[in-house]
mmCIF file of C-alpha atoms and ligand atoms in Angstrom:
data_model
loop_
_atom_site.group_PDB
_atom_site.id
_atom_site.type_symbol
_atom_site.label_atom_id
_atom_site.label_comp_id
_atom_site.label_asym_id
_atom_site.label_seq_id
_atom_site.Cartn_x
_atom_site.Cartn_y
_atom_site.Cartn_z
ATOM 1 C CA UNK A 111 12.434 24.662 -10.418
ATOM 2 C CA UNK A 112 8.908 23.678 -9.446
ATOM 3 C CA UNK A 113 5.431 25.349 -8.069
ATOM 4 C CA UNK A 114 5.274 25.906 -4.360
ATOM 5 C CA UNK A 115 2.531 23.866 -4.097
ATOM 6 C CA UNK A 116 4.205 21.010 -5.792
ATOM 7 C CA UNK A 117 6.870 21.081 -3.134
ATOM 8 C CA UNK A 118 4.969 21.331 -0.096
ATOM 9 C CA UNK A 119 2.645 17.940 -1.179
ATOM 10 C CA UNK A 120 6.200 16.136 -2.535
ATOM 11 C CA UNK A 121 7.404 16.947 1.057
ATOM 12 C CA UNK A 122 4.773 14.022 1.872
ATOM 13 C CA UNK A 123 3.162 16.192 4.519
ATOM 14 C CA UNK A 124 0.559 17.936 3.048
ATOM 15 C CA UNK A 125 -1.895 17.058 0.233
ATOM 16 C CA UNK A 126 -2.114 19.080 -3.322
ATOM 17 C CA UNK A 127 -5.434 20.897 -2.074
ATOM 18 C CA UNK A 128 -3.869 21.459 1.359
ATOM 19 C CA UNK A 129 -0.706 23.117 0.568
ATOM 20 C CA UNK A 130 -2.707 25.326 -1.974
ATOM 21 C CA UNK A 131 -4.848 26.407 0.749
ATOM 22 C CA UNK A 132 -1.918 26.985 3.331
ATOM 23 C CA UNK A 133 -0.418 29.057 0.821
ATOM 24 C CA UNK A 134 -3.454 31.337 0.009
ATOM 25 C CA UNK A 135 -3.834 31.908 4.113
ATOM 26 C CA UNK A 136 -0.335 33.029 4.166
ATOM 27 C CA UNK A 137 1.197 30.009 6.503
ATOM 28 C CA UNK A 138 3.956 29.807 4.054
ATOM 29 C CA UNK A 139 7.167 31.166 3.400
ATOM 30 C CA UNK A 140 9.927 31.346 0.774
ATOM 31 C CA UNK A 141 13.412 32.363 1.872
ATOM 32 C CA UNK A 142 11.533 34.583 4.992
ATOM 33 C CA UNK A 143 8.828 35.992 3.212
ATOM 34 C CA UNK A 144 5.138 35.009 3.181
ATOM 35 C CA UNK A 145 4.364 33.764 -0.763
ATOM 36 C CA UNK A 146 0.322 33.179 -1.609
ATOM 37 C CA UNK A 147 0.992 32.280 -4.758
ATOM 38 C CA UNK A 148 0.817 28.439 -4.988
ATOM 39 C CA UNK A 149 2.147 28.278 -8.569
ATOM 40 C CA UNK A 150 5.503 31.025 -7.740
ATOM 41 C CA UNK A 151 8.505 28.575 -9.321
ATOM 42 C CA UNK A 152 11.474 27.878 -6.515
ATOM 43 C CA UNK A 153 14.257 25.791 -6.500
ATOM 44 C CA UNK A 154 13.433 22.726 -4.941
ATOM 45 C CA UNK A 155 17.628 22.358 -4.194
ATOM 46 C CA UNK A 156 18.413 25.925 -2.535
ATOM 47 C CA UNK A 157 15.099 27.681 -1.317
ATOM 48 C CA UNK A 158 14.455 27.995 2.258
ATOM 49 C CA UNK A 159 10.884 26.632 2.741
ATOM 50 C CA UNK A 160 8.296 27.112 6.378
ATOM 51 C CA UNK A 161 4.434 25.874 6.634
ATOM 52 C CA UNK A 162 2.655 26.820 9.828
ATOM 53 C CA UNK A 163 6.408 28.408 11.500
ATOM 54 C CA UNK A 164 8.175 24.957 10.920
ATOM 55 C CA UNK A 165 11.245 23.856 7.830
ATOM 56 C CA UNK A 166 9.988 22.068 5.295
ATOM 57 C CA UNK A 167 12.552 20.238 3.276
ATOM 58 C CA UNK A 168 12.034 19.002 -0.299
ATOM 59 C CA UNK A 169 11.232 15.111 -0.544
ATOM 60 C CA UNK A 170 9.731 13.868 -3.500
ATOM 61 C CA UNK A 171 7.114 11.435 -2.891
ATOM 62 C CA UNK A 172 7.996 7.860 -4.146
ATOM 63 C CA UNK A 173 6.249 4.514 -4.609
ATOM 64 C CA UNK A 174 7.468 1.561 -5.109
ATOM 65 C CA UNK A 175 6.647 -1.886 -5.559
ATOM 66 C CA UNK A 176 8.460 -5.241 -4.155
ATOM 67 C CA UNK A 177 7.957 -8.438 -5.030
ATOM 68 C CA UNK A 178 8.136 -9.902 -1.591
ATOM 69 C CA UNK A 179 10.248 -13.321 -1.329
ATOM 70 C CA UNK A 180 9.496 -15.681 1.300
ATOM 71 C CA UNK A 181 11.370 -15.379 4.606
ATOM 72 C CA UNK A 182 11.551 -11.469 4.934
ATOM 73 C CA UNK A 183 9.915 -9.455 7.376
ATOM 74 C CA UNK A 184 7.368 -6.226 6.565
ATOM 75 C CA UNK A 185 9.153 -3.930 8.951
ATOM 76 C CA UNK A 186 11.844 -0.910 8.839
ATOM 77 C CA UNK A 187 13.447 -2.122 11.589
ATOM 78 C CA UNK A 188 16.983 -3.156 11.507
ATOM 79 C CA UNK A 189 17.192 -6.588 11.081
ATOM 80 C CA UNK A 190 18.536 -8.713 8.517
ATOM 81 C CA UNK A 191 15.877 -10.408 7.344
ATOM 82 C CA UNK A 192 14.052 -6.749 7.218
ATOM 83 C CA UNK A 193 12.334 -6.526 3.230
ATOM 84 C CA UNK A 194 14.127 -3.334 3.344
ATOM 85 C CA UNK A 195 17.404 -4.929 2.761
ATOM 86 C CA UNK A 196 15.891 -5.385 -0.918
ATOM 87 C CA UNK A 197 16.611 -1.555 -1.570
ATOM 88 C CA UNK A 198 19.659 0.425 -2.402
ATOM 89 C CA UNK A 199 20.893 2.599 0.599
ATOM 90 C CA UNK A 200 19.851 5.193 -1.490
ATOM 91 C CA UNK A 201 16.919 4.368 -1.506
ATOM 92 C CA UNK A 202 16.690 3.322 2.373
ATOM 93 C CA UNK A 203 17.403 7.267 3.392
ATOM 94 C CA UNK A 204 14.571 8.718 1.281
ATOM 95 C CA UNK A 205 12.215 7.590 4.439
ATOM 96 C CA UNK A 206 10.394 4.635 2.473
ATOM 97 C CA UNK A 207 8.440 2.093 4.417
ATOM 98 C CA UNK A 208 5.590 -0.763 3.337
ATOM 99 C CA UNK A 209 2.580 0.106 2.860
ATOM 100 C CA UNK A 210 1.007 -2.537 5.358
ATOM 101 C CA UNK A 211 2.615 -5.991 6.221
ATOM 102 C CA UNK A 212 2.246 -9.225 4.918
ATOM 103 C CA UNK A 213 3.615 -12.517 7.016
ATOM 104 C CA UNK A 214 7.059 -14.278 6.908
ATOM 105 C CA UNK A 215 5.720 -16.869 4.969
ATOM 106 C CA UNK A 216 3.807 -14.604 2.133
ATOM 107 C CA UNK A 217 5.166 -13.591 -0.786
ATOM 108 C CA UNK A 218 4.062 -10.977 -3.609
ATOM 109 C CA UNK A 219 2.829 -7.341 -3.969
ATOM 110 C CA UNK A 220 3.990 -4.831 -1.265
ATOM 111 C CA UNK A 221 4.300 -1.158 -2.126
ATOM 112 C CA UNK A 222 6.898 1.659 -0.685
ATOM 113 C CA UNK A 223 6.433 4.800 -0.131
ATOM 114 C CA UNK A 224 7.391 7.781 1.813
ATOM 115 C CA UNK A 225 4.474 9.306 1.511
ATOM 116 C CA UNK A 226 2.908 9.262 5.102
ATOM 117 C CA UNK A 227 -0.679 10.426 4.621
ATOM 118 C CA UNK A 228 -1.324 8.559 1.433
ATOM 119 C CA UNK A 229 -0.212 5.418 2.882
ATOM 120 C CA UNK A 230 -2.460 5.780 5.791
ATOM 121 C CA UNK A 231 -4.975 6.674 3.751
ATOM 122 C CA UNK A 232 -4.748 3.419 1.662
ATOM 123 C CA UNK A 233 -4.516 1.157 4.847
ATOM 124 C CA UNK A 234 -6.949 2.773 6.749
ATOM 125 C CA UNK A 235 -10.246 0.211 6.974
ATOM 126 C CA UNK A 236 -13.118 2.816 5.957
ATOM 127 C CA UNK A 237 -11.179 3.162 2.551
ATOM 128 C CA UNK A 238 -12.204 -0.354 1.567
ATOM 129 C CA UNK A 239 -8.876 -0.772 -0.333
ATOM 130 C CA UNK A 240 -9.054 -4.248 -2.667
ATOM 131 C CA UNK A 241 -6.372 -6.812 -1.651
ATOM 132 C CA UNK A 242 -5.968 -9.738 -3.971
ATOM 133 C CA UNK A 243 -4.269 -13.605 -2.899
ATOM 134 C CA UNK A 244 -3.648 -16.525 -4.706
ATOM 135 C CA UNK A 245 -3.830 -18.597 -1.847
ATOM 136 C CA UNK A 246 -3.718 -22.833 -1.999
ATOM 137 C CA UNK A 247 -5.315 -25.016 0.512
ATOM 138 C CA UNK A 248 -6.572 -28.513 0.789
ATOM 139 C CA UNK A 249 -9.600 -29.256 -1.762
ATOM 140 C CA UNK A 250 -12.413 -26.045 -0.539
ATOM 141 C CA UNK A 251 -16.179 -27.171 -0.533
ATOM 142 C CA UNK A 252 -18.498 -24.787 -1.966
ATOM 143 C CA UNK A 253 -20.154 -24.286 1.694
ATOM 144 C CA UNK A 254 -16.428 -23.209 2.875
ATOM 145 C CA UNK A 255 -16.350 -20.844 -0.102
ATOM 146 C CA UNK A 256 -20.124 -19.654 1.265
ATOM 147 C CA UNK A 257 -19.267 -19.386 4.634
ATOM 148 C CA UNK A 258 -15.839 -17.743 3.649
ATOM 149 C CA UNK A 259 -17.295 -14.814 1.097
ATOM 150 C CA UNK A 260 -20.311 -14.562 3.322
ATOM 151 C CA UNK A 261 -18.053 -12.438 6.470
ATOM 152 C CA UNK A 262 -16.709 -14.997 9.144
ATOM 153 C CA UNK A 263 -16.667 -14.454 12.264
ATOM 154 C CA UNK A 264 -13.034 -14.653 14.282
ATOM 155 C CA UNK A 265 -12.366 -14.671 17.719
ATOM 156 C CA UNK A 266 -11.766 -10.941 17.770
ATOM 157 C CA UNK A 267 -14.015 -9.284 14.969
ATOM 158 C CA UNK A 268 -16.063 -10.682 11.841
ATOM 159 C CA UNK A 269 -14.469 -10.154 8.565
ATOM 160 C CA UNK A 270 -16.526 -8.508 5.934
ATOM 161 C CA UNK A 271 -18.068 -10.292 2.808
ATOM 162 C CA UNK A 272 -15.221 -10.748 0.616
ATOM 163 C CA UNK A 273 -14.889 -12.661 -3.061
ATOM 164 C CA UNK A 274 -13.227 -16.338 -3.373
ATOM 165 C CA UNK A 275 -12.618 -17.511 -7.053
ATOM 166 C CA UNK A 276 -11.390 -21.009 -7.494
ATOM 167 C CA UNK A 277 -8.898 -21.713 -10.301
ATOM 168 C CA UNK A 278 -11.305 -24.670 -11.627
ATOM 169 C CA UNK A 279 -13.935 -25.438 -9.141
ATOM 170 C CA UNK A 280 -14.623 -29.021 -11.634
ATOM 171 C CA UNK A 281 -10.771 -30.248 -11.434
ATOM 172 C CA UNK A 282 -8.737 -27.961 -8.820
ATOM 173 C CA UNK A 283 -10.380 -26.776 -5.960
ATOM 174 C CA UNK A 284 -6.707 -26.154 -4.596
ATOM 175 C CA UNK A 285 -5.596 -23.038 -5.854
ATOM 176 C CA UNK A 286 -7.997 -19.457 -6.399
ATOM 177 C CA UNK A 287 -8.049 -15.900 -4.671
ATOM 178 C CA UNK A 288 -9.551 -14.236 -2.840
ATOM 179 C CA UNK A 289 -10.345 -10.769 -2.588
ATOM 180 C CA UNK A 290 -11.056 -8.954 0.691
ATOM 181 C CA UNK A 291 -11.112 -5.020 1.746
ATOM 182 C CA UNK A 292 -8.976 -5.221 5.410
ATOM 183 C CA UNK A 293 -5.574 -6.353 6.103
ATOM 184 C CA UNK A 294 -6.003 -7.500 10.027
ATOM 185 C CA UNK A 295 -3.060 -9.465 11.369
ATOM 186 C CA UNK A 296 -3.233 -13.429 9.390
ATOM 187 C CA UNK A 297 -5.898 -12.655 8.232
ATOM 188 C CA UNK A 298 -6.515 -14.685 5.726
ATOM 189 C CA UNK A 299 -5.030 -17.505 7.668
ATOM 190 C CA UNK A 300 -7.565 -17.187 10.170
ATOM 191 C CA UNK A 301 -10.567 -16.960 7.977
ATOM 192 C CA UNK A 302 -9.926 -20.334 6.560
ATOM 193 C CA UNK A 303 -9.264 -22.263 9.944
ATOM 194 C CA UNK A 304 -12.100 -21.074 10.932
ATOM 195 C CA UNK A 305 -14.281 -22.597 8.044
ATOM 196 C CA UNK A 306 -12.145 -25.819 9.043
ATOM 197 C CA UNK A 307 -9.403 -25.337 6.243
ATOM 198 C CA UNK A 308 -5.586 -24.592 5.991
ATOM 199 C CA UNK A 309 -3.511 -22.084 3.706
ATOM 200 C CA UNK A 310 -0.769 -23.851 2.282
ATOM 201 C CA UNK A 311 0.566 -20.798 0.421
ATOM 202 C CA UNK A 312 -0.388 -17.447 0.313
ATOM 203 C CA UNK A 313 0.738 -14.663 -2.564
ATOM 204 C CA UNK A 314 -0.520 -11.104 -2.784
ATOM 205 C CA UNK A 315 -1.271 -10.319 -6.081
ATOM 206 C CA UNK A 316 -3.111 -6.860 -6.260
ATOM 207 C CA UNK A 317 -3.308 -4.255 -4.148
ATOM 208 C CA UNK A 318 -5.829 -0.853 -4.808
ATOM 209 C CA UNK A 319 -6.203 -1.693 -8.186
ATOM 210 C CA UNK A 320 -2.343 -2.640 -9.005
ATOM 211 C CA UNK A 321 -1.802 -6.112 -10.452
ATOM 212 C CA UNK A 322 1.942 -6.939 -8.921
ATOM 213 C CA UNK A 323 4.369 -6.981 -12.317
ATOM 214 C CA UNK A 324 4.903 -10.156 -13.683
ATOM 215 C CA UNK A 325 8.319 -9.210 -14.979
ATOM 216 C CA UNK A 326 9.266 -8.970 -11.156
ATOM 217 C CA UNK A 327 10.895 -12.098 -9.507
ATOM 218 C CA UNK A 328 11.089 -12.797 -5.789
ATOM 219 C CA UNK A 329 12.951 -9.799 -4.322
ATOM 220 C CA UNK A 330 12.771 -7.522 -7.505
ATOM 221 C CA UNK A 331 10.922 -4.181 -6.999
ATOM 222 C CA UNK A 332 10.649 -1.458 -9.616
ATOM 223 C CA UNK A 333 9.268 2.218 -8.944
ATOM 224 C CA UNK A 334 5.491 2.526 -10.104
ATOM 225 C CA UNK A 335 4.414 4.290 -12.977
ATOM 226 C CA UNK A 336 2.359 7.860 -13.112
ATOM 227 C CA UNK A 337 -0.435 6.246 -14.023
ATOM 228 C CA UNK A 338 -0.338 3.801 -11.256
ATOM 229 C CA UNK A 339 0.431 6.385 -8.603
ATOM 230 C CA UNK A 340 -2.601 7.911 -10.166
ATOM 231 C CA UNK A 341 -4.712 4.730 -10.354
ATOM 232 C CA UNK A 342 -3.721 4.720 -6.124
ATOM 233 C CA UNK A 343 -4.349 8.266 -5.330
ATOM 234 C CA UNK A 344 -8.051 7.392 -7.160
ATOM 235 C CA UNK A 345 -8.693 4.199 -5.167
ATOM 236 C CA UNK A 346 -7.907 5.773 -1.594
ATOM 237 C CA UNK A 347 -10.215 8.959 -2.525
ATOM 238 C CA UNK A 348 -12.827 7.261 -4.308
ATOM 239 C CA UNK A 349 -13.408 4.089 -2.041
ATOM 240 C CA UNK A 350 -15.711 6.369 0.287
ATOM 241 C CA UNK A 351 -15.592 6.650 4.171
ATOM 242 C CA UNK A 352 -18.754 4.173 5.836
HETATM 243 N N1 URA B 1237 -3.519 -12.571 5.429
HETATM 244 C C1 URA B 1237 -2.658 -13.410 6.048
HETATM 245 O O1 URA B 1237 -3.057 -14.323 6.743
HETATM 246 N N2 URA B 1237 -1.341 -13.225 5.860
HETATM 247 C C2 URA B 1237 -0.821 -12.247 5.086
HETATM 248 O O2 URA B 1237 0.389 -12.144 4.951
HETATM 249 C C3 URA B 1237 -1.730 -11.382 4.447
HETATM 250 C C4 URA B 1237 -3.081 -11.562 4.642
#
């Protein structure tokens, strides 16, 4: 048994606040009559649920996270290099899908979820969402760094002012990250042939706030904690609109 309200945002369609409100105005019904009472207990398993005149069945939200082996592709599209071969069929019916894409070649933190407006939340640009790489390249001069965290422009838009760290800028200027707030197509690819450079390897390594798990090898993924769904839900509110 859980609250109405409960139901309607695990359905993935509706926030908390929203389904409270669509309650209260009436739009909702329990086994064919209207309930405004957002906390009324029903069984997720048998009750007969409508918001706005249309079925909504129960689907708890999920998140995951993958650690993303080389050679897979960021799509839900059949096909059998698809990342969501990585998942139990089980798992593959609940609706899940990445939360953005990252290359062939790149490995490390991608989330799953099936929670539609969340997701696009998170990926949308105005959020400012933190993405972290471990990237290595051939040895970076501190005016590529400069011209890099300062917002280069590409041939299609300029990338915003983002943070490069490297490793040990006296003995390795090979291997850092770098941190930047949009996930266009290569993107960090293209931001470092255009300062003249190359990425060699590329590894995402946080995402809103969510170190990827150590304990996860290539093509591991484990479900995330409360607390990190929380940590998400925080980041993709907080990080205001522009
Ligand atoms: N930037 C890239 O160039 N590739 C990725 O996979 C992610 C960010």
């Amino acid at each position: 048994m859980i609250r109405l309200d409960k139901y309607l945002s695990d359905s993935g369609l509706f926030s908390r606040r929203e389904a409270s409100r669509l309650i209260r105005a009436g739009a909702v019904t329990v086994d064919g009559s209207p309930c405004r009472d957002p906390a009324r207990k029903i069984d997720e398993g048998a009750a007969s649920v409508t918001a706005n005149g249309q079925p909504v069945g129960y689907a708890r939200v999920r998140w995951f996270m993958l650690h993303k082996p080389a050679d897979t592709v960021s799509t839900t599209e059949e096909s059998p290099k698809s990342v969501m071969n990585l998942f139990p069929p089980e798992l593959r019916r609940i609706g899940l899908f990445p939360c953005g894409r990252l290359d062939l070649d790149t490995t490390g933190l991608l989330l799953f979820t099936n929670d539609g407006p969340a997701a696009h939340d998170l990926l949308s640009p105005k959020k400012h969402c933190e993405k972290r790489y471990r990237f290595t390249c051939p040895p970076l001069s501190d005016e590529q760094i400069r011209r890099l965290e300062g917002g280069i422009a590409l041939s299609d838009f300029t990338a915003k002012p983002c943070r490069v760290a490297l490793d040990d800028p006296l003995a390795d200027r090979e291997h850092g990250t770098i941190t930047v707030t949009e996930g266009k197509y290569h993107q960090i690819k293209r931001m470092f042939e255009a300062v003249g450079s190359e990425i060699l390897a590329l590894s995402r390594v946080e995402f809103a706030g969510i170190p990827l798990d150590p304990a996860l090898a290539p093509g591991e993924w484990r479900e995330l904690t409360p607390e990190e769904i929380a940590l998400l839900h925080q980041n993709h509110t907080a990080n205001g609109e522009e």
